[in-house]
Coordinates of N, CA and C in Angstrom, one line a residue:
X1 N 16.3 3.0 -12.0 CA 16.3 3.0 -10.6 C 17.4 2.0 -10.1
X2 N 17.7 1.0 -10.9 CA 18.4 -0.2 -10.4 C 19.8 0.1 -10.7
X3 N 19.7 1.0 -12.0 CA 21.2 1.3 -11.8 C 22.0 2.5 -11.0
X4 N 20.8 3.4 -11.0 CA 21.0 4.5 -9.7 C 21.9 3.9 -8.3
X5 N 20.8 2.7 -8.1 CA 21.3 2.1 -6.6 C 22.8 1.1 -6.6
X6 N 23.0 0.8 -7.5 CA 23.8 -0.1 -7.9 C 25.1 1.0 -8.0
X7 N 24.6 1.6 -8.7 CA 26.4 2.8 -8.9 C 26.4 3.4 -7.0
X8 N 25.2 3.7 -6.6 CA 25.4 4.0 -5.2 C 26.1 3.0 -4.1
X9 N 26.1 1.9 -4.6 CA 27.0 1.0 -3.6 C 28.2 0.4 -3.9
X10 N 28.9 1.4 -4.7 CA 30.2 0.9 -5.2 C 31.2 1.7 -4.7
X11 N 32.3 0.9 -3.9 CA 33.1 1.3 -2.9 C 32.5 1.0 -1.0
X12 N 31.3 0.5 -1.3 CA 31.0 0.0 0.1 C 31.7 -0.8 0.8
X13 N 32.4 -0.2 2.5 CA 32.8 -2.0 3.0 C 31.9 -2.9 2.4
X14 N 32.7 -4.2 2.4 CA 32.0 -5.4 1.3 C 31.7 -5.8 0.4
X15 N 32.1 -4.9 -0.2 CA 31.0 -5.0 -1.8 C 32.4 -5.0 -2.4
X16 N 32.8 -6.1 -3.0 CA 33.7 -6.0 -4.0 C 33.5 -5.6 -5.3
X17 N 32.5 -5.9 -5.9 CA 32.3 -5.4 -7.6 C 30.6 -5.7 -7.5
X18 N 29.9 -4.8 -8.4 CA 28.8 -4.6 -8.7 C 28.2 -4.7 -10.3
X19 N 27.4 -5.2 -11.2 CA 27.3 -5.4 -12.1 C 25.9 -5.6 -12.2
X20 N 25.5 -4.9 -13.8 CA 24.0 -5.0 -13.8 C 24.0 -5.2 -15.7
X21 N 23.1 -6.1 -16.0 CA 22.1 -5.7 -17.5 C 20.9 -5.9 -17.4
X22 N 20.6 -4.8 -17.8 CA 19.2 -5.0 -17.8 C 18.5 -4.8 -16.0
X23 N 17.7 -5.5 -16.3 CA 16.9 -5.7 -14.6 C 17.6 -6.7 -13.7
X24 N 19.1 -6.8 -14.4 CA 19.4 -8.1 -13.4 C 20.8 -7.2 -13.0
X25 N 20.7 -7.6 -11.5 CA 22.2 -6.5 -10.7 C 23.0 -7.6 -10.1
X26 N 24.0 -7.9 -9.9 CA 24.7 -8.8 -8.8 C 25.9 -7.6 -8.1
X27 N 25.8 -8.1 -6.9 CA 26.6 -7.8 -6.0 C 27.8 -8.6 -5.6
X28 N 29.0 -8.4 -5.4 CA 30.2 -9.5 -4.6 C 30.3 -9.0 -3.5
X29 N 30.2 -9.5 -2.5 CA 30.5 -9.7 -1.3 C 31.9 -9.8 -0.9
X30 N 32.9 -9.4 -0.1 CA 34.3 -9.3 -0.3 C 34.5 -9.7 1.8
X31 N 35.5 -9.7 1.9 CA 36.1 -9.4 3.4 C 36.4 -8.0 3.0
X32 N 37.2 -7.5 4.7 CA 37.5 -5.9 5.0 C 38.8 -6.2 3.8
X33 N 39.7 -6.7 3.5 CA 40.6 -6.4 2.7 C 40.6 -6.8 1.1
X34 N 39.0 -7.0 0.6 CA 38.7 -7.0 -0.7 C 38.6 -8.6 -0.8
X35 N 39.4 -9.5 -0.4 CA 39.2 -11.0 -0.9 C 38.2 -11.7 -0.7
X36 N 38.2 -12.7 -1.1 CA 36.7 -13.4 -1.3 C 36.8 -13.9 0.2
X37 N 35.5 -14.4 0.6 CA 35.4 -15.3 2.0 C 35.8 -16.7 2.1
X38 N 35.9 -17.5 2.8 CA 36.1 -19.3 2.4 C 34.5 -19.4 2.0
X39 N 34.9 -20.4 1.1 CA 33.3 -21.1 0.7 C 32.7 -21.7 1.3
X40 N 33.5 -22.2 2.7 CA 32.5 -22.8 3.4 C 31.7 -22.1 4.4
X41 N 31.7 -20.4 4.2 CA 31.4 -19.8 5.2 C 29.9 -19.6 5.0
X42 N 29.9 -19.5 3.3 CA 28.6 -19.3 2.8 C 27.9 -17.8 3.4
X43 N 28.4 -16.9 3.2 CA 28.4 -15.4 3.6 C 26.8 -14.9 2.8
X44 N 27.0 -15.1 1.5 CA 25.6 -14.7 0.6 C 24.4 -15.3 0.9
X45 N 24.7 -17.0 1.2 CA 23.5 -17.2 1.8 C 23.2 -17.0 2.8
X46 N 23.7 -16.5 3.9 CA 23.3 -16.0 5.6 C 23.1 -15.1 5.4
X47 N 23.3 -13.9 4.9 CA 22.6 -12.9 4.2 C 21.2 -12.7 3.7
X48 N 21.1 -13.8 2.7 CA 20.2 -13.9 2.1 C 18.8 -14.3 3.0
X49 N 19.4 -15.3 3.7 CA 18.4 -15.8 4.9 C 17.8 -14.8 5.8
X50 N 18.7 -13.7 6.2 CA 18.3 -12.9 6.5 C 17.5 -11.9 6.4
X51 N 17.8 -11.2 5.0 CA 17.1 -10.5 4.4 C 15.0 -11.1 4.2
X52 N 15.1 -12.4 4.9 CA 13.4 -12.8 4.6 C 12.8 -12.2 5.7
X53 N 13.5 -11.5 6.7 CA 12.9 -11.0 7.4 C 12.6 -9.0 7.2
X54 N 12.8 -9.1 6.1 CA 12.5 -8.1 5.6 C 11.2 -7.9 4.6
X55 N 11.4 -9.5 3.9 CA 9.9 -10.0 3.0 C 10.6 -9.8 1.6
X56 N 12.3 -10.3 2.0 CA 12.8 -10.1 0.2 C 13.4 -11.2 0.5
X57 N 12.7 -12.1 -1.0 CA 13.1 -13.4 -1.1 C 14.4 -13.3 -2.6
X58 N 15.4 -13.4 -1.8 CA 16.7 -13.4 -2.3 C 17.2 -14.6 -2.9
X59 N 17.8 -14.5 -3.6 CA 19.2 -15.9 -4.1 C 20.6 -15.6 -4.0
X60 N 21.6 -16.3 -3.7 CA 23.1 -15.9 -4.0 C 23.5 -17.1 -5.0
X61 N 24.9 -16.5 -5.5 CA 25.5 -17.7 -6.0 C 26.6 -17.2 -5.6
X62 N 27.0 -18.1 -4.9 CA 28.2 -18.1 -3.5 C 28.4 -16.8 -2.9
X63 N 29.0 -16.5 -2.8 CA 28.9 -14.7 -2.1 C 28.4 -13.4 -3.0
X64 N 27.2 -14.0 -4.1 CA 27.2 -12.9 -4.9 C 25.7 -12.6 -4.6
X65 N 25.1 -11.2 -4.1 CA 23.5 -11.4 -4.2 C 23.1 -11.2 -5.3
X66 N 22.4 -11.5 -6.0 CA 21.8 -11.7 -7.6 C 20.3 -10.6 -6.7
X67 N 20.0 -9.8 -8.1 CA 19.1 -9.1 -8.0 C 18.1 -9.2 -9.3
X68 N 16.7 -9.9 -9.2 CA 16.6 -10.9 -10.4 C 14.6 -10.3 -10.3
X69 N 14.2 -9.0 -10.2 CA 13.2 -8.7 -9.8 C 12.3 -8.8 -11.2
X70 N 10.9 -9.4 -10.8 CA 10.3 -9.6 -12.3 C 10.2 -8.1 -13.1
X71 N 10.1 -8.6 -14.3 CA 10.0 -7.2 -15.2 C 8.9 -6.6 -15.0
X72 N 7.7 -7.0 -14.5 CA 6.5 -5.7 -14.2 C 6.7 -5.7 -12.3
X73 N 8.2 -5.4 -12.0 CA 7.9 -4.4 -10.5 C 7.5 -3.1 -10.7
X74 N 7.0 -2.3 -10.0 CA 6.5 -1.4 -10.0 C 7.9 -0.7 -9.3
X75 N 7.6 0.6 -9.3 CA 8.7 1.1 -9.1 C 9.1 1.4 -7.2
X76 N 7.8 1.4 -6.8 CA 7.9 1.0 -5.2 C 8.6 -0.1 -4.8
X77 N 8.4 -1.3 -5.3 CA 8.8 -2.4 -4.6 C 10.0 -2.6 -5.3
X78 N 10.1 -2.1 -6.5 CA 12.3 -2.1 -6.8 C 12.4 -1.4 -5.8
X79 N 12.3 0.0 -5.2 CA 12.7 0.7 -4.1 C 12.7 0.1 -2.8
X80 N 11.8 -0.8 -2.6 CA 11.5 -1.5 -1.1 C 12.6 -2.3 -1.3
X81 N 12.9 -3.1 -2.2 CA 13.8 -4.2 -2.4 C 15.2 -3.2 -2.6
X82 N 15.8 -2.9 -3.1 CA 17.1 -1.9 -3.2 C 17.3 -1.3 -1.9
X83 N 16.3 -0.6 -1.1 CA 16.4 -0.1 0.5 C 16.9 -1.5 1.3
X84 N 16.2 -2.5 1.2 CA 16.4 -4.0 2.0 C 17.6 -4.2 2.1
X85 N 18.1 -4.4 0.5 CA 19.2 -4.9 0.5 C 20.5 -4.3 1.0
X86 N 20.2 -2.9 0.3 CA 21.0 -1.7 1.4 C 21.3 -2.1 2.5
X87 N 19.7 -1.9 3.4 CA 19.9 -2.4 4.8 C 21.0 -3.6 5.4
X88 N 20.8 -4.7 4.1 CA 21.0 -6.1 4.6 C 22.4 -6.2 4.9
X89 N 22.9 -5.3 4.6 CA 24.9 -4.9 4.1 C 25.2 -4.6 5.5
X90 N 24.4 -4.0 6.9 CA 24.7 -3.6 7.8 C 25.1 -4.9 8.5
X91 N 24.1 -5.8 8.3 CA 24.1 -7.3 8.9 C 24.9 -8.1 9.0
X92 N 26.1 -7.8 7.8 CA 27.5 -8.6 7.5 C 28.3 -8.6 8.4
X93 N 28.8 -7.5 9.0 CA 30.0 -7.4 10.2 C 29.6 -8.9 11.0
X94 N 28.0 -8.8 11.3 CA 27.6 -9.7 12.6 C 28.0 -10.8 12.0
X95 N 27.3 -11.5 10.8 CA 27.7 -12.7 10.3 C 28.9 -13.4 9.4
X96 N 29.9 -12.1 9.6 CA 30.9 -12.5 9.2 C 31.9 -12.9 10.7
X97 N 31.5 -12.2 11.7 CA 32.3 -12.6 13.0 C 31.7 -13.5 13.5
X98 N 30.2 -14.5 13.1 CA 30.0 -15.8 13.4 C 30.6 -16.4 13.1
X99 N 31.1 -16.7 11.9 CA 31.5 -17.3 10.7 C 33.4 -17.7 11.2
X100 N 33.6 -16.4 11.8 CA 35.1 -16.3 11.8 C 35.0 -17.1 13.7
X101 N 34.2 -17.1 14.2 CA 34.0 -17.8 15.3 C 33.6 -19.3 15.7
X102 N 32.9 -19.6 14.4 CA 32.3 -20.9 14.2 C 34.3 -21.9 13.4
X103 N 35.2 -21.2 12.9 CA 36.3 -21.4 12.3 C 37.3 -21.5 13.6
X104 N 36.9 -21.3 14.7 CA 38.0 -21.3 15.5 C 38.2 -22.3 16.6

């Protein structure tokens, strides 16, 4: 299931590269023209913050979301959690044009 969703989000605005072993997925987070963000924008963790309002308690490590779901998920809540994070990708434009506003 995790790699179903994982090959499904490759080539998304944002998503620079995707990688998975095992039950563990990471995502990169990219700008519109593929490059990384400034580090001090901290893109993966506003994201991440975000995403708790969904009830998925996320980690990044710098602009990367780590997908780190214990080994007895059930196959609903990998699906709840893969839908979320889906979702969570909509949320970027907004917090990337804070980001690019808070810089000016």
């Amino acid at each position: 299931l995790l790699a179903k969703f994982l090959d499904a989000m490759r080539g998304m605005a944002h998503v620079g590269g995707v990688r998975q072993r095992g039950l563990i997925g990471a995502i990169d987070l990219v700008d519109a023209r593929g490059e990384a963000f400034p580090a001090s924008w901290r893109v993966g963790g506003a994201l991440c913050r975000a995403m708790r309002s969904l009830g998925l308690l996320m980690r990044p490590l710098a602009d990367t979301i780590v997908i780190m779901p214990p080994l007895a998920i059930s196959a609903e809540h990998l699906g709840h959690l893969c839908r979320g994070v889906l979702q969570s990708l909509e949320w970027l434009p907004e917090i990337i044009a804070a980001r690019e506003a808070e810089d000016l």
